[in-house]
Short mmCIF file of C-alpha atoms and ligand atoms in Angstrom, two decimals:
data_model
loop_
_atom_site.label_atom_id
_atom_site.label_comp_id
_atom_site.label_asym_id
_atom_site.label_seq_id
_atom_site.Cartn_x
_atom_site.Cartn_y
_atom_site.Cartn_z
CA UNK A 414 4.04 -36.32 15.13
CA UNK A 415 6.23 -36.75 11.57
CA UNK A 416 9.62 -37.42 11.31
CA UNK A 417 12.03 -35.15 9.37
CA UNK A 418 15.30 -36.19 8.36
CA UNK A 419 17.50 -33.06 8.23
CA UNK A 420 20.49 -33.94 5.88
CA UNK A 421 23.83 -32.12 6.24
CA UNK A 422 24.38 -29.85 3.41
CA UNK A 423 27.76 -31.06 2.01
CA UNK A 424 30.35 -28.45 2.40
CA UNK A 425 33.10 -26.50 0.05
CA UNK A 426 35.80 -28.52 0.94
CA UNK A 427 34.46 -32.23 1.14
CA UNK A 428 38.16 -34.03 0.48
CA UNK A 429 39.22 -37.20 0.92
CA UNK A 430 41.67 -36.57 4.12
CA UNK A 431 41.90 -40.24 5.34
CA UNK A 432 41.46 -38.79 8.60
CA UNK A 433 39.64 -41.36 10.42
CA UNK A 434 41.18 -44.43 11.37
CA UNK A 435 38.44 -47.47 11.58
CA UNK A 436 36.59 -45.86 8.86
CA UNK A 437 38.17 -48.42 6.34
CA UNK A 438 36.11 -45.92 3.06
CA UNK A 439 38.48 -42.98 4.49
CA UNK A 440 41.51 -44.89 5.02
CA UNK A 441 41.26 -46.58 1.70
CA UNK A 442 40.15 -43.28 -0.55
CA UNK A 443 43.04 -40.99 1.26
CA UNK A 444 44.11 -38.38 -1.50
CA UNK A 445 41.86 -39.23 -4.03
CA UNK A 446 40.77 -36.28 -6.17
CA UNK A 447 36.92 -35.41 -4.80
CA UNK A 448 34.33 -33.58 -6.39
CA UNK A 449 32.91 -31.10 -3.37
CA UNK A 450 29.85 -28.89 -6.19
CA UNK A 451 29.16 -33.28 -7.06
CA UNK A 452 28.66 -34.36 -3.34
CA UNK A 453 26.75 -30.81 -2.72
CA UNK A 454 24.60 -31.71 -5.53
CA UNK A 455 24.15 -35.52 -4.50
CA UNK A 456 23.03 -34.56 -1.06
CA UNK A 457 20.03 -31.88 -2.65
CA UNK A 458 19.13 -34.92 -5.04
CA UNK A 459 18.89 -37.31 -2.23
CA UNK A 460 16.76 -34.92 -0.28
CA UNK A 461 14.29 -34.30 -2.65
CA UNK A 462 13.88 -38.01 -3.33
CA UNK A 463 13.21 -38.51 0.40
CA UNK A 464 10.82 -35.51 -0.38
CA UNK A 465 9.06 -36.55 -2.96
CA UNK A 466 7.95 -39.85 -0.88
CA UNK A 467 6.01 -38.03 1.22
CA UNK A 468 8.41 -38.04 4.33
CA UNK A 469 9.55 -35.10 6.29
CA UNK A 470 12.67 -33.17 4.94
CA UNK A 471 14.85 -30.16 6.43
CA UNK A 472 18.43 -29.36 5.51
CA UNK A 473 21.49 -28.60 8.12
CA UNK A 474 24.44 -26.32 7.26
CA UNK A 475 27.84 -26.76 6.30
CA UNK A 476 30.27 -25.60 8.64
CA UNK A 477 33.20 -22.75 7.87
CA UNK A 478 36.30 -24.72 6.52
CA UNK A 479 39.38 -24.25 7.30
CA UNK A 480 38.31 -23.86 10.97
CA UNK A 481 40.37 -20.71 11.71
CA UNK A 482 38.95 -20.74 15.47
CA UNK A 483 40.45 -24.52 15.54
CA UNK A 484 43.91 -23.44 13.91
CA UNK A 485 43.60 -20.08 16.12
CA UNK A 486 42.83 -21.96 19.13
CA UNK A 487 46.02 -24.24 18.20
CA UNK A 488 48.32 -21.17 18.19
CA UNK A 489 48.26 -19.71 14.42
CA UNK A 490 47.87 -15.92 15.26
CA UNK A 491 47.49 -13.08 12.64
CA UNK A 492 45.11 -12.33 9.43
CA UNK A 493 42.82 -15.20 8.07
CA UNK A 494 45.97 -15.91 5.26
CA UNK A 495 48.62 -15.51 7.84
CA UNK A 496 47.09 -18.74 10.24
CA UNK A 497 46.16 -20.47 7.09
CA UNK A 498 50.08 -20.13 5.32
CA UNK A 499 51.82 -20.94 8.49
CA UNK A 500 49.37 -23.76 9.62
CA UNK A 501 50.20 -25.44 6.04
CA UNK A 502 54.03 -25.01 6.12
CA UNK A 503 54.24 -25.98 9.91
CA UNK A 504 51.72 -28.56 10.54
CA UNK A 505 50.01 -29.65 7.22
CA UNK A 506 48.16 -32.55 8.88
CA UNK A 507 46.37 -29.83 11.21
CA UNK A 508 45.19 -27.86 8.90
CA UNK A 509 44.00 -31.16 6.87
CA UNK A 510 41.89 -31.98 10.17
CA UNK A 511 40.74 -28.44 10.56
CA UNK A 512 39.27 -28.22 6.73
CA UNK A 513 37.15 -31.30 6.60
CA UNK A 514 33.87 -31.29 5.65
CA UNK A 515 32.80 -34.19 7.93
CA UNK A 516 29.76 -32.09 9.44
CA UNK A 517 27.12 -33.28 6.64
CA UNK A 518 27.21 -36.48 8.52
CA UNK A 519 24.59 -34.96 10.97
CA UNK A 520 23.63 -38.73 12.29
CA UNK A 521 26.33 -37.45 14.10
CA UNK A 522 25.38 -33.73 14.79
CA UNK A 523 23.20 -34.58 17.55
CA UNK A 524 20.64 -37.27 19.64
CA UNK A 525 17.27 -35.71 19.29
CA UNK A 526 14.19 -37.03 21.54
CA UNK A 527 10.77 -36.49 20.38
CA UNK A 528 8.56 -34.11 22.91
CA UNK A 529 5.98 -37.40 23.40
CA UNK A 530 9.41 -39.08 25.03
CA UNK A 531 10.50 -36.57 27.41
CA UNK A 532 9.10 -36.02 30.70
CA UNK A 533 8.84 -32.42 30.48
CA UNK A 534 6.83 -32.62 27.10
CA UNK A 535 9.64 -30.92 25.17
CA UNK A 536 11.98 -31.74 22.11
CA UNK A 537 15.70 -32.39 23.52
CA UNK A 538 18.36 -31.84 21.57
CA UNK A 539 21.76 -32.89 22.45
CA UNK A 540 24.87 -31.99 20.41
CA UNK A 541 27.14 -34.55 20.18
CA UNK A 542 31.10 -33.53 21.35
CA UNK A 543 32.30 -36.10 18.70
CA UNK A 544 35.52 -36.43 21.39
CA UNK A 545 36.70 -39.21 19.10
CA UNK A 546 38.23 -37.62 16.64
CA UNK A 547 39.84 -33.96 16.49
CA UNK A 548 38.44 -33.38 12.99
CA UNK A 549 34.92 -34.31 14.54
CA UNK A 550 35.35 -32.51 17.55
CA UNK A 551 35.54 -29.00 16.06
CA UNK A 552 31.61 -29.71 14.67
CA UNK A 553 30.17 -29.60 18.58
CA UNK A 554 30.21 -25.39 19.04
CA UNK A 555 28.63 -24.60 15.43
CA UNK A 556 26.53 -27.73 15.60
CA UNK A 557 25.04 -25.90 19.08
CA UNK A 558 24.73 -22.36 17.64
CA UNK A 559 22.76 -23.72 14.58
CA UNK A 560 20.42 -25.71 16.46
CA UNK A 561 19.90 -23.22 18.77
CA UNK A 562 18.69 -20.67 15.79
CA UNK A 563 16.78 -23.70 14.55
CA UNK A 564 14.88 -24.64 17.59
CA UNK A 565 14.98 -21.11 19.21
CA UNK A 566 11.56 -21.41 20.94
CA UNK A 567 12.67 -22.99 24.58
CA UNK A 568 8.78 -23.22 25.43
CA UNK A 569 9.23 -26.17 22.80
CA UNK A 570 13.16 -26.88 22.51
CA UNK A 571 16.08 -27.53 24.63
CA UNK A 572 19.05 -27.40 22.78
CA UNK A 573 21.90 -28.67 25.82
CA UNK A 574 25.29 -28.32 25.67
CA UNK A 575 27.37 -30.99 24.28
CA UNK A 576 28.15 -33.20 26.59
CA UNK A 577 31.15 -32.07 28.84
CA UNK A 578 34.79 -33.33 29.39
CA UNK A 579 37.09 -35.55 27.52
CA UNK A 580 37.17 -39.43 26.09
CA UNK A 581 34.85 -40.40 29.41
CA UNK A 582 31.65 -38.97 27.59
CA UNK A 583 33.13 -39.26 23.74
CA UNK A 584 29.54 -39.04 22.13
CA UNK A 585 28.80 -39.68 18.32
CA UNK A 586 24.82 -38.95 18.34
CA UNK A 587 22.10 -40.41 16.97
CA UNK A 588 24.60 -43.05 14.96
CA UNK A 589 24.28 -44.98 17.94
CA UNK A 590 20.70 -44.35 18.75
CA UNK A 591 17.63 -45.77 17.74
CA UNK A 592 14.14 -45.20 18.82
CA UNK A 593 11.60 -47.34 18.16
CA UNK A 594 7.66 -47.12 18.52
CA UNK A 595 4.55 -49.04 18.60
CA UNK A 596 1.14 -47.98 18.65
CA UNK A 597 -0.40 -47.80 22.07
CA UNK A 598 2.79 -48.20 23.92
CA UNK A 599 5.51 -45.82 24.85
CA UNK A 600 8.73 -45.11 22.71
CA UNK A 601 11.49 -47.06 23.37
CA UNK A 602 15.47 -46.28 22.72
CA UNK A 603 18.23 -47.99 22.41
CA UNK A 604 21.63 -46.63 22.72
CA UNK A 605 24.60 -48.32 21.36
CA UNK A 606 28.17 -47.79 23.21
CA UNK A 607 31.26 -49.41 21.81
CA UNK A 608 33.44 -48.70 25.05
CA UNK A 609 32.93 -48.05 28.99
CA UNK A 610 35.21 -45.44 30.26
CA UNK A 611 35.21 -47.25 33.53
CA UNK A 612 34.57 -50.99 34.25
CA UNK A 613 35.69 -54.23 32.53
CA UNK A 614 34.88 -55.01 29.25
CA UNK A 615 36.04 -56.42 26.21
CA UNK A 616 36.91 -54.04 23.45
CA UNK A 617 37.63 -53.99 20.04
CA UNK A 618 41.55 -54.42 19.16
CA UNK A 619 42.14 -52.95 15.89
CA UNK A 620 40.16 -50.00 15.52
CA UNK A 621 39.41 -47.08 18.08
CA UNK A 622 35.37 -47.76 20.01
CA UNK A 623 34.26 -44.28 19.72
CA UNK A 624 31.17 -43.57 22.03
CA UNK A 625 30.83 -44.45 25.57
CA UNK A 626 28.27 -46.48 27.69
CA UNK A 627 28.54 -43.08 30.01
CA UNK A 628 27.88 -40.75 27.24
CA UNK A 629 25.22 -42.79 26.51
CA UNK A 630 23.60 -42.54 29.69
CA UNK A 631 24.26 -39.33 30.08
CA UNK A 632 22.23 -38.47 27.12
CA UNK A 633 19.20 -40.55 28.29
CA UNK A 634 19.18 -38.41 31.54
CA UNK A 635 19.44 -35.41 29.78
CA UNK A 636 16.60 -36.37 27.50
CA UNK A 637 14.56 -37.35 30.50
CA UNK A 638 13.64 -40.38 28.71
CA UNK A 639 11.72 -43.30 30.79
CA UNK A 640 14.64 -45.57 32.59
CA UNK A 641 12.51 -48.39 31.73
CA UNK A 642 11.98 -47.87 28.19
CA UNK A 643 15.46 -47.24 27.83
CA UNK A 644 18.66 -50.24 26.65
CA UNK A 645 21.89 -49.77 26.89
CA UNK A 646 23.73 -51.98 24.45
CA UNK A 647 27.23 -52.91 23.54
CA UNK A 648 28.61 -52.88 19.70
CA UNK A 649 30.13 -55.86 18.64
CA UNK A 650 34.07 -55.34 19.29
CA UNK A 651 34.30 -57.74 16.24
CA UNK A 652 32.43 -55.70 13.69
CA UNK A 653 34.07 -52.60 15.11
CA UNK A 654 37.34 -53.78 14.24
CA UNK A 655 35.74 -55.05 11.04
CA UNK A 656 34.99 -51.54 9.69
CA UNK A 657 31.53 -50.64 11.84
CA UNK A 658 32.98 -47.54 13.98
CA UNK A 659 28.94 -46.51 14.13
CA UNK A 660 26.18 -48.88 15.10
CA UNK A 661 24.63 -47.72 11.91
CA UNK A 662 26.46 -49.24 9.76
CA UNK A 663 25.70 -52.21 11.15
CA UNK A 664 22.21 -51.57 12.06
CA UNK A 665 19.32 -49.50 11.10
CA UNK A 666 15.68 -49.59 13.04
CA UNK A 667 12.66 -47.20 13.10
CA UNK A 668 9.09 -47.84 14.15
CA UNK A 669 8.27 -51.60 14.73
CA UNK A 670 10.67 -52.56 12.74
CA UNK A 671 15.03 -53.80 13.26
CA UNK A 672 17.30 -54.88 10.27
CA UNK A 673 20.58 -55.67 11.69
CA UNK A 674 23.57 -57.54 11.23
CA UNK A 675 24.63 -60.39 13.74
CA UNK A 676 28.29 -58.63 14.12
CA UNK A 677 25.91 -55.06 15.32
CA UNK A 678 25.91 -56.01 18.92
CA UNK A 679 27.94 -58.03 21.79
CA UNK A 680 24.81 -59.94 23.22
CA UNK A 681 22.56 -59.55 19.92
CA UNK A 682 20.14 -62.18 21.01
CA UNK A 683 19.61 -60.43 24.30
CA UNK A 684 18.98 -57.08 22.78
CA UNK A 685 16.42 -58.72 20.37
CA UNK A 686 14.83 -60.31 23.50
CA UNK A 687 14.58 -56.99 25.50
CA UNK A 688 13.39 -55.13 22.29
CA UNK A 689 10.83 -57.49 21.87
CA UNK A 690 9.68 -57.50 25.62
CA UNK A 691 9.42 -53.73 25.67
CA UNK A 692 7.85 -53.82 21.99
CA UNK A 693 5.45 -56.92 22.19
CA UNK A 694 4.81 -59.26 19.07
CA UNK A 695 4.50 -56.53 16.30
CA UNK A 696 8.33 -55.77 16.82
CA UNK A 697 9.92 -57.75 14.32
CA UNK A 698 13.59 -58.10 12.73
CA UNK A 699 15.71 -59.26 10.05
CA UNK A 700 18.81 -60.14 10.61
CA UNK A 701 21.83 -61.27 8.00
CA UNK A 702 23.83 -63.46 9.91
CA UNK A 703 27.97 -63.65 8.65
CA UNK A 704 27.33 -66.56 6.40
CA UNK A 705 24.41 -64.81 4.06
CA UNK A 706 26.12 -61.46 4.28
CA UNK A 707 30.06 -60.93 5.75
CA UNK A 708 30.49 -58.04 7.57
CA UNK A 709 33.16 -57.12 4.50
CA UNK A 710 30.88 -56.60 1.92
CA UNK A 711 28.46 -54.96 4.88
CA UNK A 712 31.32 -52.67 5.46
CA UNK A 713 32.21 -51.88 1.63
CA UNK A 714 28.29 -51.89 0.34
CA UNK A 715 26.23 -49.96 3.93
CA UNK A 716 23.00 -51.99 3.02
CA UNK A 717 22.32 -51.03 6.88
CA UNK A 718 23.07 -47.96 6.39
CA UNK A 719 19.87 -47.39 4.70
CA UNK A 720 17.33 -44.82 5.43
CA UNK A 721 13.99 -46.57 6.53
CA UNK A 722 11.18 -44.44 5.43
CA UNK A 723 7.76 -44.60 6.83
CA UNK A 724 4.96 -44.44 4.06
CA UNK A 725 1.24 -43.13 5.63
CA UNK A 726 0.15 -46.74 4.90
CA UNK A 727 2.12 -48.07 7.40
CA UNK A 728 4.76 -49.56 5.07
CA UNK A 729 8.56 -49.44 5.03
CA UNK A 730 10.83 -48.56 2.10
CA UNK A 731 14.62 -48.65 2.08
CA UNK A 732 16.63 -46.02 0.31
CA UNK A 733 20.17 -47.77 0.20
CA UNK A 734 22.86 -46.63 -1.28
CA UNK A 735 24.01 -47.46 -5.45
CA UNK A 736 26.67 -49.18 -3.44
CA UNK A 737 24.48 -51.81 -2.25
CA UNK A 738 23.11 -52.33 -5.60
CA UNK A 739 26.30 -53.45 -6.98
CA UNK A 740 27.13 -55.90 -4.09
CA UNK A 741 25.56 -59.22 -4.96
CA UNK A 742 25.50 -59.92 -1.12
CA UNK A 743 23.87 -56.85 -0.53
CA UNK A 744 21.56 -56.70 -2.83
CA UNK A 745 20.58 -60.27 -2.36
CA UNK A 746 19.98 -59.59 0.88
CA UNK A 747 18.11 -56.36 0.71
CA UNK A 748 15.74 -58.58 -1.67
CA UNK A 749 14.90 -60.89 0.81
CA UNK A 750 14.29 -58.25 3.22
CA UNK A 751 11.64 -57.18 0.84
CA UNK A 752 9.91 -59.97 0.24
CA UNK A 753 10.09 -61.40 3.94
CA UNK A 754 7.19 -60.88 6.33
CA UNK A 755 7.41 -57.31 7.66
CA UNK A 756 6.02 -54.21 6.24
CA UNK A 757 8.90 -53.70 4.12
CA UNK A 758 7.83 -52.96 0.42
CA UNK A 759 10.78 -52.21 -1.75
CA UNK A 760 14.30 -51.42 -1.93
CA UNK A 761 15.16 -48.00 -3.77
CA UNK A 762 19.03 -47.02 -4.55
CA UNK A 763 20.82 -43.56 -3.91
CA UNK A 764 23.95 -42.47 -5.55
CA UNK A 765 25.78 -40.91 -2.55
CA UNK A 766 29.26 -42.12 -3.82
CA UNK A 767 30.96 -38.78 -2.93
CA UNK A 768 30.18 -39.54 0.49
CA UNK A 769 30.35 -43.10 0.54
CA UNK A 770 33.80 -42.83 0.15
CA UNK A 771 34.08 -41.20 3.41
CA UNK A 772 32.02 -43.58 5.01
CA UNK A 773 28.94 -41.78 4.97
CA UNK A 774 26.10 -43.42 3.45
CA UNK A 775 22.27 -42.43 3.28
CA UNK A 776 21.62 -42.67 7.12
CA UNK A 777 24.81 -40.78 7.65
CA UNK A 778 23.60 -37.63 5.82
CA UNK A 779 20.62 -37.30 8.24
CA UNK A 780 19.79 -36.91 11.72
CA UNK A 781 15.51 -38.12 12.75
CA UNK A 782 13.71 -35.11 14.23
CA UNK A 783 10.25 -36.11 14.80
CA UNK A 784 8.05 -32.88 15.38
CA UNK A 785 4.23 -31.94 15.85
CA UNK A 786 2.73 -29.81 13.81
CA UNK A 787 3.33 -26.72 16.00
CA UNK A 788 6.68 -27.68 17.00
CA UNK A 789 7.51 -27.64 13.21
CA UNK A 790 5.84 -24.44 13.01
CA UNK A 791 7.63 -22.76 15.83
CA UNK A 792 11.38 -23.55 13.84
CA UNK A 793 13.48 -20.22 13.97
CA UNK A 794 14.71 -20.85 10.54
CA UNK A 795 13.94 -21.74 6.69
CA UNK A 796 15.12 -25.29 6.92
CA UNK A 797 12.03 -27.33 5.68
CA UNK A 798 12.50 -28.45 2.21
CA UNK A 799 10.73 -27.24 -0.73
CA UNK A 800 11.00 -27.20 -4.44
CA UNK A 801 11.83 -23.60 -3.94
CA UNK A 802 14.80 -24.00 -1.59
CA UNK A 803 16.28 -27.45 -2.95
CA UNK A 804 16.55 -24.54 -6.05
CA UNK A 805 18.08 -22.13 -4.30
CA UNK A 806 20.65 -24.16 -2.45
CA UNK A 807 21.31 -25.73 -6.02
CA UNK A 808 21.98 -22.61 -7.57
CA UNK A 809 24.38 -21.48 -4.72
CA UNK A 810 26.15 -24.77 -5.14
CA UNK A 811 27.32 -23.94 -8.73
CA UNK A 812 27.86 -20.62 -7.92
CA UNK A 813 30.70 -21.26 -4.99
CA UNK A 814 31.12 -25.08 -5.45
CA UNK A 815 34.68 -26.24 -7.00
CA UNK A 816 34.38 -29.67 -8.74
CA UNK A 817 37.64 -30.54 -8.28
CA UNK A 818 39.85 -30.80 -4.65
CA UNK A 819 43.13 -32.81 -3.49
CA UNK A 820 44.07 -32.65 0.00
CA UNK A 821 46.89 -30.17 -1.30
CA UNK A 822 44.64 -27.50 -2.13
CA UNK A 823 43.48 -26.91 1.23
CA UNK A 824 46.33 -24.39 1.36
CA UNK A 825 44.80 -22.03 -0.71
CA UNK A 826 43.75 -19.14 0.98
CA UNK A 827 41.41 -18.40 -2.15
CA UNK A 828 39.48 -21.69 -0.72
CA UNK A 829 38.94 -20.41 2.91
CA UNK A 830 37.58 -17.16 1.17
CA UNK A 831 35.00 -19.02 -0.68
CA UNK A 832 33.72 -21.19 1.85
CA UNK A 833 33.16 -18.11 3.94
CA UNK A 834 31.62 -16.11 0.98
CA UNK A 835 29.44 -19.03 0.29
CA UNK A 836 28.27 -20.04 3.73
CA UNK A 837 27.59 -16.41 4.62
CA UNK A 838 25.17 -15.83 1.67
CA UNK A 839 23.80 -19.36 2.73
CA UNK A 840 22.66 -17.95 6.17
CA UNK A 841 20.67 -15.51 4.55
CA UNK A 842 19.18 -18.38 2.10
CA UNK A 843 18.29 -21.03 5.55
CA UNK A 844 17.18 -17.16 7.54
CA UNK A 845 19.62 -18.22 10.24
CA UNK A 846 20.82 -15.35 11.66
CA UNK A 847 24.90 -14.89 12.67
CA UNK A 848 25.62 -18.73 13.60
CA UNK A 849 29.44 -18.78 12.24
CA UNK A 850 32.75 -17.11 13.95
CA UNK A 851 33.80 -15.42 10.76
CA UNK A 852 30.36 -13.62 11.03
CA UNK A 853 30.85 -12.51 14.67
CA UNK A 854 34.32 -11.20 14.09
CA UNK A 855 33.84 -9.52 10.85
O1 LIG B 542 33.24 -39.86 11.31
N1 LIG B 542 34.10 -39.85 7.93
C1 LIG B 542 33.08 -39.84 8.94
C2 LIG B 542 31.90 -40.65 8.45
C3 LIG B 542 30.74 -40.56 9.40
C4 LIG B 542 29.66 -41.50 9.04
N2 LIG B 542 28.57 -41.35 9.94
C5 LIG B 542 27.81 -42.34 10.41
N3 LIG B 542 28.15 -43.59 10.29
N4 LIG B 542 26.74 -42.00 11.03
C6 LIG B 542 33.60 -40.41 10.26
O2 LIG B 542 34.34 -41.40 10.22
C7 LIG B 542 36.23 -39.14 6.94
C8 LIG B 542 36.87 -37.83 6.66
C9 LIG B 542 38.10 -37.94 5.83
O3 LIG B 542 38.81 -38.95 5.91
O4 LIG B 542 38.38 -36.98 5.06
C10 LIG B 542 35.18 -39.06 8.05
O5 LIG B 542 35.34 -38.30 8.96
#
């Protein structure tokens, strides 16, 4: 089995909406000018540096923006410009929340569990509904209709529906998931939940918890995952109201291996302790407690939101983002998590700033597929990276990309005509088949 990250292809009109309140990068950046063909290119760069280390590497689609199914859906009725000019006169902010381009954060597209996890030996795929947030919420019916032309073979694949109803089962994905493995034992996952949508428990009071402990378990049935290898854990209400709306930004795990932040989780020592039990002594953590690292500068810098990647030898590197470099905290910590015993080996740095200032660091951009050989072989489309593709989708960037967008420009109809242009000749780049409404209804 090897792990591929599949990183969300940044879309035409990445902006900087301020649309999501607890987020402090999007609340802060509101309105600044963003570069969308920059971010676009960012992303490719990042994914052929994960590439180039050896570890797996597939690419996820941007989704059509403006969402005229969300604005449709809403009430806007008549041609493509039509819903698009009366949606901006009459209710600017929903067309704002209908034209991010929040779907290359595909931690959140999904929870995935490996086929060696499930009981019925297959890869599960669950699309998260992303209830949260409206602008989020829009992602969960494309997000199902591309995996399903991805992993199309259901011998191998179950793609389920997002989960159903309203704020009850608000999932986020695999932001709040980790799974961890040793050899010669069984997987073991832990799912983070930052509120319960029934039952007492203490919240967070600034900031909106986003997924639920129900969700959570939801998924885990779903998954058929093994109830005993299985922990259900509460985010720290404090370092959700201190910026960390996802567990991953507090938190980042893979293999034997934890480096967290004491404000990641309500009862951190017990989660340690359970890890450990279900682990045995080659689990092993690092953890920055408030005084080496405050949960500000964890919030501002995303050291934890890192991408771990496994090398063949058995060691760790961490691809953090530029940000982290230039936080003395950060970095100081990131050092000592290199030179501490574990089978970390070095520290690498990522410019992802058009993202960062969204929110969405390195971990963000991807979501962990681990496949077998013929599992990878059986995917329905061209999403594996290659030299070949990363040029492709480069080229295609410059040729439909603007470098320049203000949340004001979202009214231009030319802008919903390029996006579609450009994300229909992408389908025939990826091999994916029909997967967006504009291509159903056209
Ligand atoms: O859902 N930002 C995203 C960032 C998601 C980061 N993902 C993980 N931590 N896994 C969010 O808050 C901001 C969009 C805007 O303001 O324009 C936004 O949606």
């Amino acid at each position: 089995m090897r792990e591929y990250n599949f990183d969300g292809l940044v879309g035409p009109t990445h902006n900087y909406g301020g649309l999501a309140p607890g987020n402090v990068a999007s609340t802060v950046n509101e309105g600044q000018v963003s570069n969308p063909r920059e971010a676009a290119l960012q992303g490719i760069a990042k994914m052929r540096f994960v590439h180039g280390l050896g570890a797996g590497q597939a690419v996820l689609p941007p989704h059509p923006r403006p969402s005229l199914r969300a604005l449709r859906a809403l009430g806007f009725t008549g041609s493509d410009e039509h819903v698009l000019a009366r949606a901006s006169k009459e209710a600017f902010q929903l067309l704002r929340l209908a034209s991010s381009a929040a779907a290359m954060w595909t931690a959140n597209a999904a929870t995935v569990a490996p086929s060696a996890d499930t009981s019925d030996g297959r890869v599960h795929v669950t699309p998260a509904n992303l209830q949260a947030m409206f602008h989020r919420a829009i992602e969960a019916d494309t997000t199902t209709r591309v995996m399903r032309a991805i992993f199309s073979d259901p011998a191998r694949f179950v793609v389920h529906e997002a989960l159903p109803g309203g704020g009850q089962f608000a999932d986020e994905g695999a932001a709040n998931h980790t799974r961890f493995s040793v050899d010669g034992r069984a997987a073991v996952h832990l799912f983070a939940w930052g509120r319960r949508a029934w039952g007492e428990f203490a919240g967070p009071k600034r900031f909106p918890a986003r997924q639920t402990l129900e969700a959570s378990q939801a998924v885990a049935r779903l998954h058929h995952l093994d109830a005993e290898r299985t922990v259900f854990a509460q985010q720290s209400p404090e370092g959700i109201d201190a910026g960390a709306f996802h567990t991953d930004v507090l938190a980042v795990g893979t293999g034997c291996f934890f480096m967290l932040h004491e404000r990641a989780f309500n009862d951190l020592r017990g989660v340690l302790v359970r890890l450990r039990e279900l682990l045995g002594d080659r689990f092993c953590s690092e953890l920055a407690t408030e005084d080496e690292l405050p949960t500000k500068d964890a919030v501002g810098a995303y050291p934890f939101n890192s991408q771990l990647v496994e090398r063949e030898d058995g060691t760790i590197e961490i691809l953090a983002p530029k940000d982290s470099e230039e936080n003395p905290r950060a970095k100081d910590f990131l050092e000592r998590v290199v030179a501490g015993r574990n089978p970390v080996t070095a520290v690498r740095y990522l410019d992802v700033r058009q993202s960062m200032h969204n929110g969405g660091g390195p971990a963000c951009l991807r979501l962990r597929v681990a496949l077998t050989d013929e599992e990878r072989s059986a995917l329905g489309a061209r999403v594996l990276f290659s030299e070949a593709l990363a040029a492709e989708l480069e080229a295609w960037v410059h040729k439909h990309y603007r470098d320049r967008l203000i949340p004001n420009d979202l009214s231009d109809p030319a802008l919903a005509r390029e996006c579609m242009t450009a994300l229909d000749e992408l389908t025939r780049i990826l091999g994916l088949g029909s997967v967006y409404d504009f291509q159903q209804t056209h």
